[in-house]
PDB file of C-alpha atoms in Angstrom:
ATOM      1  CA  SER Q   1       0.000   0.000   0.000  1.00 78.00           C
ATOM      2  CA  GLN Q   2       1.037   3.581  -0.513  1.00 79.00           C
ATOM      3  CA  THR Q   3       2.282   5.760   2.298  1.00 88.00           C
ATOM      4  CA  ILE Q   4       3.598   9.288   2.561  1.00 91.00           C
ATOM      5  CA  HIS Q   5       6.171  10.401   5.092  1.00 92.00           C
ATOM      6  CA  GLN Q   6       6.762  13.972   6.041  1.00 93.00           C
ATOM      7  CA  TRP Q   7       9.262  15.248   8.594  1.00 90.00           C
ATOM      8  CA  PRO Q   8       9.896  16.799  10.946  1.00 91.00           C
ATOM      9  CA  ALA Q   9       6.491  17.099  12.599  1.00 90.00           C
ATOM     10  CA  THR Q  10       7.383  20.353  14.333  1.00 93.00           C
ATOM     11  CA  LEU Q  11      10.201  22.813  13.797  1.00 95.00           C
ATOM     12  CA  VAL Q  12      11.196  26.057  15.487  1.00 96.00           C
ATOM     13  CA  GLN Q  13      13.709  28.128  13.569  1.00 96.00           C
ATOM     14  CA  PRO Q  14      15.144  31.645  14.003  1.00 97.00           C
ATOM     15  CA  VAL Q  15      14.653  34.289  11.360  1.00 97.00           C
ATOM     16  CA  GLY Q  16      17.374  34.112   8.731  1.00 96.00           C
ATOM     17  CA  SER Q  17      18.128  30.436   9.213  1.00 97.00           C
ATOM     18  CA  PRO Q  18      17.837  27.874   6.388  1.00 96.00           C
ATOM     19  CA  LEU Q  19      15.019  25.369   6.008  1.00 96.00           C
ATOM     20  CA  SER Q  20      14.715  21.888   4.602  1.00 96.00           C
ATOM     21  CA  LEU Q  21      11.492  19.870   4.815  1.00 96.00           C
ATOM     22  CA  GLU Q  22      11.397  16.447   3.280  1.00 95.00           C
ATOM     23  CA  CYS Q  23       8.566  14.365   1.914  1.00 96.00           C
ATOM     24  CA  THR Q  24       8.778  10.842   0.541  1.00 96.00           C
ATOM     25  CA  VAL Q  25       6.154   8.569  -0.946  1.00 94.00           C
ATOM     26  CA  GLU Q  26       6.239   4.791  -0.885  1.00 92.00           C
ATOM     27  CA  GLY Q  27       4.325   2.204  -2.823  1.00 89.00           C
ATOM     28  CA  THR Q  28       3.732   4.146  -6.018  1.00 86.00           C
ATOM     29  CA  SER Q  29       5.703   5.456  -8.960  1.00 85.00           C
ATOM     30  CA  ASN Q  30       5.709   8.704 -10.897  1.00 87.00           C
ATOM     31  CA  PRO Q  31       3.332  10.545  -8.567  1.00 89.00           C
ATOM     32  CA  ASN Q  32       2.406  14.187  -8.845  1.00 89.00           C
ATOM     33  CA  LEU Q  33       3.776  15.825  -5.712  1.00 92.00           C
ATOM     34  CA  TYR Q  34       2.539  18.976  -3.973  1.00 92.00           C
ATOM     35  CA  TRP Q  35       3.578  21.368  -1.206  1.00 93.00           C
ATOM     36  CA  TYR Q  36       0.837  23.369   0.501  1.00 92.00           C
ATOM     37  CA  ARG Q  37       1.049  25.918   3.314  1.00 92.00           C
ATOM     38  CA  GLN Q  38      -1.691  26.576   5.784  1.00 87.00           C
ATOM     39  CA  ALA Q  39      -1.262  29.781   7.769  1.00 76.00           C
ATOM     40  CA  ALA Q  40      -3.091  30.153  11.062  1.00 68.00           C
ATOM     41  CA  GLY Q  41      -6.808  30.668  10.433  1.00 63.00           C
ATOM     42  CA  ARG Q  42      -6.386  30.506   6.683  1.00 67.00           C
ATOM     43  CA  GLY Q  43      -6.948  27.963   3.976  1.00 77.00           C
ATOM     44  CA  LEU Q  44      -4.506  25.894   2.001  1.00 85.00           C
ATOM     45  CA  GLN Q  45      -2.169  27.721  -0.334  1.00 86.00           C
ATOM     46  CA  LEU Q  46      -0.532  25.715  -3.101  1.00 86.00           C
ATOM     47  CA  LEU Q  47       3.181  26.502  -3.122  1.00 91.00           C
ATOM     48  CA  PHE Q  48       4.720  24.044  -5.564  1.00 91.00           C
ATOM     49  CA  TYR Q  49       3.808  20.999  -7.559  1.00 88.00           C
ATOM     50  CA  SER Q  50       5.889  18.557  -9.539  1.00 91.00           C
ATOM     51  CA  VAL Q  51       4.936  16.121 -12.280  1.00 88.00           C
ATOM     52  CA  GLY Q  52       8.361  14.469 -12.501  1.00 90.00           C
ATOM     53  CA  ILE Q  53      11.994  14.483 -11.427  1.00 93.00           C
ATOM     54  CA  GLY Q  54      13.465  17.946 -11.726  1.00 91.00           C
ATOM     55  CA  GLN Q  55      10.127  19.447 -12.833  1.00 91.00           C
ATOM     56  CA  ILE Q  56       8.844  22.084 -10.428  1.00 91.00           C
ATOM     57  CA  SER Q  57       6.004  24.526 -10.901  1.00 87.00           C
ATOM     58  CA  SER Q  58       5.774  27.480  -8.543  1.00 86.00           C
ATOM     59  CA  GLU Q  59       2.362  28.901  -7.806  1.00 78.00           C
ATOM     60  CA  VAL Q  60       3.321  31.807  -5.597  1.00 77.00           C
ATOM     61  CA  PRO Q  61       6.485  33.951  -5.672  1.00 66.00           C
ATOM     62  CA  GLN Q  62       8.090  33.655  -2.280  1.00 79.00           C
ATOM     63  CA  ASN Q  63      11.054  32.996  -0.142  1.00 88.00           C
ATOM     64  CA  LEU Q  64      10.838  29.248  -0.675  1.00 94.00           C
ATOM     65  CA  SER Q  65      12.018  26.771  -3.287  1.00 95.00           C
ATOM     66  CA  ALA Q  66      11.338  23.122  -4.024  1.00 96.00           C
ATOM     67  CA  SER Q  67      13.291  20.294  -5.549  1.00 96.00           C
ATOM     68  CA  ARG Q  68      12.556  16.754  -6.645  1.00 96.00           C
ATOM     69  CA  PRO Q  69      15.832  14.853  -6.772  1.00 95.00           C
ATOM     70  CA  GLN Q  70      14.150  11.449  -6.958  1.00 94.00           C
ATOM     71  CA  ASP Q  71      10.834  10.176  -8.254  1.00 94.00           C
ATOM     72  CA  ARG Q  72       9.257   9.878  -4.811  1.00 94.00           C
ATOM     73  CA  GLN Q  73      11.108  12.609  -2.933  1.00 96.00           C
ATOM     74  CA  PHE Q  74      10.026  16.222  -2.674  1.00 96.00           C
ATOM     75  CA  ILE Q  75      11.990  18.815  -0.688  1.00 96.00           C
ATOM     76  CA  LEU Q  76      10.936  22.278   0.412  1.00 96.00           C
ATOM     77  CA  SER Q  77      13.774  24.686   1.159  1.00 96.00           C
ATOM     78  CA  SER Q  78      14.652  28.202   2.088  1.00 96.00           C
ATOM     79  CA  LYS Q  79      18.017  29.916   2.356  1.00 95.00           C
ATOM     80  CA  LYS Q  80      16.805  32.512   4.888  1.00 95.00           C
ATOM     81  CA  LEU Q  81      13.528  32.144   6.732  1.00 96.00           C
ATOM     82  CA  LEU Q  82      11.191  35.069   7.314  1.00 95.00           C
ATOM     83  CA  LEU Q  83       8.638  35.475  10.086  1.00 94.00           C
ATOM     84  CA  SER Q  84       5.922  35.181   7.447  1.00 90.00           C
ATOM     85  CA  ASP Q  85       7.109  31.668   6.573  1.00 93.00           C
ATOM     86  CA  SER Q  86       5.531  30.336   9.765  1.00 92.00           C
ATOM     87  CA  GLY Q  87       2.694  27.936   9.127  1.00 92.00           C
ATOM     88  CA  PHE Q  88       1.607  24.362   8.722  1.00 92.00           C
ATOM     89  CA  TYR Q  89       3.223  22.734   5.675  1.00 95.00           C
ATOM     90  CA  LEU Q  90       1.586  19.799   4.001  1.00 94.00           C
ATOM     91  CA  CYS Q  91       2.983  17.489   1.379  1.00 95.00           C
ATOM     92  CA  ALA Q  92       0.594  15.554  -0.852  1.00 93.00           C
ATOM     93  CA  TRP Q  93       0.652  13.143  -3.780  1.00 91.00           C
ATOM     94  CA  ARG Q  94      -1.593  11.623  -6.348  1.00 86.00           C
ATOM     95  CA  THR Q  95      -1.465   9.546  -9.524  1.00 78.00           C
ATOM     96  CA  SER Q  96      -3.907   8.819 -12.271  1.00 69.00           C
ATOM     97  CA  ALA Q  97      -4.452   5.455 -10.614  1.00 66.00           C
ATOM     98  CA  THR Q  98      -5.838   7.068  -7.460  1.00 64.00           C
ATOM     99  CA  ASN Q  99      -8.773   8.478  -9.403  1.00 60.00           C
ATOM    100  CA  GLU Q 100      -7.822  12.062  -8.784  1.00 69.00           C
ATOM    101  CA  LYS Q 101      -7.629  11.884  -5.021  1.00 79.00           C
ATOM    102  CA  LEU Q 102      -4.889  13.730  -3.156  1.00 86.00           C
ATOM    103  CA  PHE Q 103      -3.240  11.948  -0.266  1.00 89.00           C
ATOM    104  CA  PHE Q 104      -1.718  14.119   2.420  1.00 91.00           C
ATOM    105  CA  GLY Q 105       1.155  13.728   4.809  1.00 92.00           C
ATOM    106  CA  SER Q 106       0.732  14.523   8.487  1.00 91.00           C
ATOM    107  CA  GLY Q 107       2.223  17.986   8.130  1.00 92.00           C
ATOM    108  CA  THR Q 108       5.056  20.057   9.604  1.00 94.00           C
ATOM    109  CA  GLN Q 109       4.294  22.894  11.994  1.00 93.00           C
ATOM    110  CA  LEU Q 110       6.967  25.536  11.361  1.00 94.00           C
ATOM    111  CA  SER Q 111       7.427  28.431  13.761  1.00 95.00           C
ATOM    112  CA  VAL Q 112       9.877  31.131  12.757  1.00 95.00           C
ATOM    113  CA  LEU Q 113      10.905  33.295  15.709  1.00 95.00           C
TER     114      LEU Q 113
ATOM    115  CA  ALA L   1      -8.034  29.115 -13.960  1.00 72.00           C
ATOM    116  CA  GLN L   2      -9.956  27.524 -11.150  1.00 78.00           C
ATOM    117  CA  SER L   3     -11.105  28.877  -7.826  1.00 86.00           C
ATOM    118  CA  VAL L   4     -13.201  27.811  -4.865  1.00 91.00           C
ATOM    119  CA  THR L   5     -15.206  29.865  -2.395  1.00 92.00           C
ATOM    120  CA  GLN L   6     -16.674  28.610   0.852  1.00 94.00           C
ATOM    121  CA  LEU L   7     -19.370  30.737   2.406  1.00 92.00           C
ATOM    122  CA  GLY L   8     -18.816  31.052   6.131  1.00 90.00           C
ATOM    123  CA  SER L   9     -15.409  30.616   7.708  1.00 91.00           C
ATOM    124  CA  HIS L  10     -17.076  29.295  10.864  1.00 95.00           C
ATOM    125  CA  VAL L  11     -20.325  27.381  11.217  1.00 97.00           C
ATOM    126  CA  SER L  12     -21.867  26.265  14.518  1.00 97.00           C
ATOM    127  CA  VAL L  13     -24.611  23.682  14.825  1.00 97.00           C
ATOM    128  CA  SER L  14     -26.163  21.819  17.700  1.00 97.00           C
ATOM    129  CA  GLU L  15     -25.585  18.110  18.093  1.00 97.00           C
ATOM    130  CA  GLY L  16     -28.236  16.290  16.060  1.00 97.00           C
ATOM    131  CA  ALA L  17     -28.931  19.258  13.792  1.00 98.00           C
ATOM    132  CA  LEU L  18     -28.428  19.435  10.046  1.00 97.00           C
ATOM    133  CA  VAL L  19     -24.961  20.321   8.818  1.00 98.00           C
ATOM    134  CA  LEU L  20     -24.706  22.425   5.647  1.00 98.00           C
ATOM    135  CA  LEU L  21     -21.345  23.670   4.431  1.00 98.00           C
ATOM    136  CA  ARG L  22     -21.381  25.684   1.232  1.00 97.00           C
ATOM    137  CA  CYS L  23     -18.965  25.483  -1.664  1.00 97.00           C
ATOM    138  CA  ASN L  24     -19.001  27.245  -5.010  1.00 96.00           C
ATOM    139  CA  TYR L  25     -16.388  26.775  -7.675  1.00 94.00           C
ATOM    140  CA  SER L  26     -15.179  28.353 -10.872  1.00 91.00           C
ATOM    141  CA  SER L  27     -13.650  26.269 -13.625  1.00 85.00           C
ATOM    142  CA  SER L  28     -13.238  26.707 -17.359  1.00 79.00           C
ATOM    143  CA  VAL L  29     -13.142  22.936 -17.883  1.00 79.00           C
ATOM    144  CA  PRO L  30     -15.190  20.084 -16.439  1.00 81.00           C
ATOM    145  CA  PRO L  31     -14.277  19.928 -12.771  1.00 86.00           C
ATOM    146  CA  TYR L  32     -13.606  17.190 -10.330  1.00 88.00           C
ATOM    147  CA  LEU L  33     -14.802  18.247  -6.887  1.00 92.00           C
ATOM    148  CA  PHE L  34     -13.759  17.118  -3.436  1.00 93.00           C
ATOM    149  CA  TRP L  35     -14.433  17.650   0.226  1.00 96.00           C
ATOM    150  CA  TYR L  36     -11.643  17.083   2.712  1.00 94.00           C
ATOM    151  CA  VAL L  37     -11.704  17.187   6.509  1.00 95.00           C
ATOM    152  CA  GLN L  38      -8.831  18.240   8.758  1.00 92.00           C
ATOM    153  CA  TYR L  39      -8.602  17.562  12.475  1.00 89.00           C
ATOM    154  CA  PRO L  40      -6.246  19.723  14.576  1.00 82.00           C
ATOM    155  CA  ASN L  41      -2.576  19.374  13.706  1.00 77.00           C
ATOM    156  CA  GLN L  42      -3.229  16.661  11.171  1.00 83.00           C
ATOM    157  CA  GLY L  43      -3.185  16.284   7.420  1.00 84.00           C
ATOM    158  CA  LEU L  44      -6.325  16.242   5.321  1.00 88.00           C
ATOM    159  CA  GLN L  45      -8.565  13.241   4.795  1.00 91.00           C
ATOM    160  CA  LEU L  46     -10.856  12.780   1.839  1.00 91.00           C
ATOM    161  CA  LEU L  47     -14.565  12.809   2.713  1.00 95.00           C
ATOM    162  CA  LEU L  48     -16.024  12.402  -0.739  1.00 94.00           C
ATOM    163  CA  LYS L  49     -15.492  13.260  -4.390  1.00 91.00           C
ATOM    164  CA  TYR L  50     -17.391  13.891  -7.563  1.00 92.00           C
ATOM    165  CA  THR L  51     -15.817  13.024 -10.901  1.00 86.00           C
ATOM    166  CA  THR L  52     -18.515  11.855 -13.289  1.00 85.00           C
ATOM    167  CA  GLY L  53     -21.897  10.149 -13.134  1.00 87.00           C
ATOM    168  CA  ALA L  54     -24.342  10.561 -10.290  1.00 90.00           C
ATOM    169  CA  THR L  55     -24.382  14.111  -9.018  1.00 92.00           C
ATOM    170  CA  LEU L  56     -25.265  13.142  -5.456  1.00 96.00           C
ATOM    171  CA  VAL L  57     -22.238  11.540  -3.873  1.00 95.00           C
ATOM    172  CA  LYS L  58     -22.003   9.886  -0.512  1.00 96.00           C
ATOM    173  CA  GLY L  59     -18.894   9.868   1.592  1.00 94.00           C
ATOM    174  CA  ILE L  60     -17.627   8.676   4.902  1.00 92.00           C
ATOM    175  CA  ASN L  61     -19.142   9.469   8.296  1.00 92.00           C
ATOM    176  CA  GLY L  62     -22.615  10.072   6.861  1.00 96.00           C
ATOM    177  CA  PHE L  63     -21.692  13.084   4.738  1.00 97.00           C
ATOM    178  CA  GLU L  64     -22.945  13.674   1.236  1.00 97.00           C
ATOM    179  CA  ALA L  65     -22.673  16.395  -1.400  1.00 97.00           C
ATOM    180  CA  GLU L  66     -24.537  17.287  -4.559  1.00 96.00           C
ATOM    181  CA  PHE L  67     -22.907  18.639  -7.700  1.00 95.00           C
ATOM    182  CA  LYS L  68     -25.105  21.309  -9.298  1.00 95.00           C
ATOM    183  CA  LYS L  69     -23.551  22.472 -12.526  1.00 92.00           C
ATOM    184  CA  SER L  70     -26.102  25.241 -13.112  1.00 93.00           C
ATOM    185  CA  GLU L  71     -25.283  26.739  -9.721  1.00 94.00           C
ATOM    186  CA  THR L  72     -21.557  25.838  -9.829  1.00 95.00           C
ATOM    187  CA  SER L  73     -22.007  24.451  -6.338  1.00 96.00           C
ATOM    188  CA  PHE L  74     -20.959  21.406  -4.370  1.00 97.00           C
ATOM    189  CA  HIS L  75     -22.467  21.850  -0.895  1.00 98.00           C
ATOM    190  CA  LEU L  76     -21.719  19.346   1.860  1.00 98.00           C
ATOM    191  CA  THR L  77     -24.491  18.072   4.117  1.00 98.00           C
ATOM    192  CA  LYS L  78     -25.074  15.683   6.977  1.00 98.00           C
ATOM    193  CA  PRO L  79     -28.554  15.085   8.414  1.00 97.00           C
ATOM    194  CA  SER L  80     -27.494  14.880  12.051  1.00 97.00           C
ATOM    195  CA  ALA L  81     -24.320  16.416  13.486  1.00 97.00           C
ATOM    196  CA  HIS L  82     -22.164  14.514  15.930  1.00 96.00           C
ATOM    197  CA  MET L  83     -19.631  15.975  18.315  1.00 95.00           C
ATOM    198  CA  SER L  84     -16.878  14.158  16.447  1.00 94.00           C
ATOM    199  CA  ASP L  85     -17.710  16.125  13.285  1.00 96.00           C
ATOM    200  CA  ALA L  86     -16.082  19.242  14.733  1.00 96.00           C
ATOM    201  CA  ALA L  87     -13.191  19.980  12.382  1.00 95.00           C
ATOM    202  CA  GLU L  88     -12.073  22.136   9.459  1.00 94.00           C
ATOM    203  CA  TYR L  89     -13.639  21.296   6.104  1.00 96.00           C
ATOM    204  CA  PHE L  90     -12.136  22.138   2.746  1.00 95.00           C
ATOM    205  CA  CYS L  91     -13.733  22.077  -0.662  1.00 95.00           C
ATOM    206  CA  ALA L  92     -11.385  21.554  -3.610  1.00 92.00           C
ATOM    207  CA  VAL L  93     -11.533  21.547  -7.389  1.00 90.00           C
ATOM    208  CA  SER L  94      -9.313  19.861  -9.919  1.00 84.00           C
ATOM    209  CA  GLU L  95      -9.456  19.705 -13.670  1.00 73.00           C
ATOM    210  CA  ALA L  96     -10.929  16.559 -15.124  1.00 62.00           C
ATOM    211  CA  ASN L  97      -8.616  14.231 -16.972  1.00 56.00           C
ATOM    212  CA  TYR L  98      -5.939  14.360 -14.295  1.00 54.00           C
ATOM    213  CA  GLY L  99      -5.319  18.053 -14.338  1.00 55.00           C
ATOM    214  CA  GLN L 100      -2.197  18.918 -12.476  1.00 63.00           C
ATOM    215  CA  ASN L 101      -3.533  21.721 -10.401  1.00 71.00           C
ATOM    216  CA  PHE L 102      -5.612  21.140  -7.303  1.00 78.00           C
ATOM    217  CA  VAL L 103      -7.159  24.224  -5.732  1.00 84.00           C
ATOM    218  CA  PHE L 104      -8.619  24.385  -2.241  1.00 88.00           C
ATOM    219  CA  GLY L 105     -11.136  26.761  -0.762  1.00 91.00           C
ATOM    220  CA  PRO L 106     -10.314  28.744   2.387  1.00 89.00           C
ATOM    221  CA  GLY L 107     -12.011  26.219   4.646  1.00 92.00           C
ATOM    222  CA  THR L 108     -14.951  26.253   7.040  1.00 95.00           C
ATOM    223  CA  ARG L 109     -14.529  25.451  10.695  1.00 94.00           C
ATOM    224  CA  LEU L 110     -17.441  23.436  12.004  1.00 96.00           C
ATOM    225  CA  SER L 111     -18.274  23.580  15.702  1.00 96.00           C
ATOM    226  CA  VAL L 112     -20.816  21.183  17.193  1.00 97.00           C
ATOM    227  CA  LEU L 113     -22.519  22.353  20.358  1.00 96.00           C
ATOM    228  CA  PRO L 114     -23.885  19.920  22.958  1.00 94.00           C
TER     229      PRO L 114
END
């Protein structure tokens, strides 16, 4: 069966520090991968999605970047965090075989202080 | 481009009362529509989806939603609210034929009062 792993679960970082959040999917191949951010009291904002290795689409200009070094690995990064980067980050995947459904990881709560 | 609006950022109902969460979408192509639920500090779980066929879809935990193309709506209902239904609910739209984008509404927080 397919599973999605996202870590860490919580992270507290100072302003100006770098960031690396990792997401991996098991049990499927060639998934579409997504990074969403959920700010406190707000909905889900699509940050990046990827349809294949090295293919990244950015939805919102920001302080963040994404990379997909392997088929089932999706990394969210920043060189210098801002206070406004705080939020709940969710990784998700889907394939044509899942009949359009998105499957979400358990999320990372990032606090930038 | 696609978009989703959810009327009411916070809805309160009494236990046993009808739950109605509203969702309207905009899409230039045939949409696939979804409702997801999120419990505190967790990821999202799929409640139900509409892709093709019957416009009234049933999901988990007694929820159902009806796709109304003429009204561009996909409202979520449950006849009788339970305390465990208290959560954040998100409506989402995706393009048919495995469109790559997947757009969520801002969410509605449902509170269930005893």
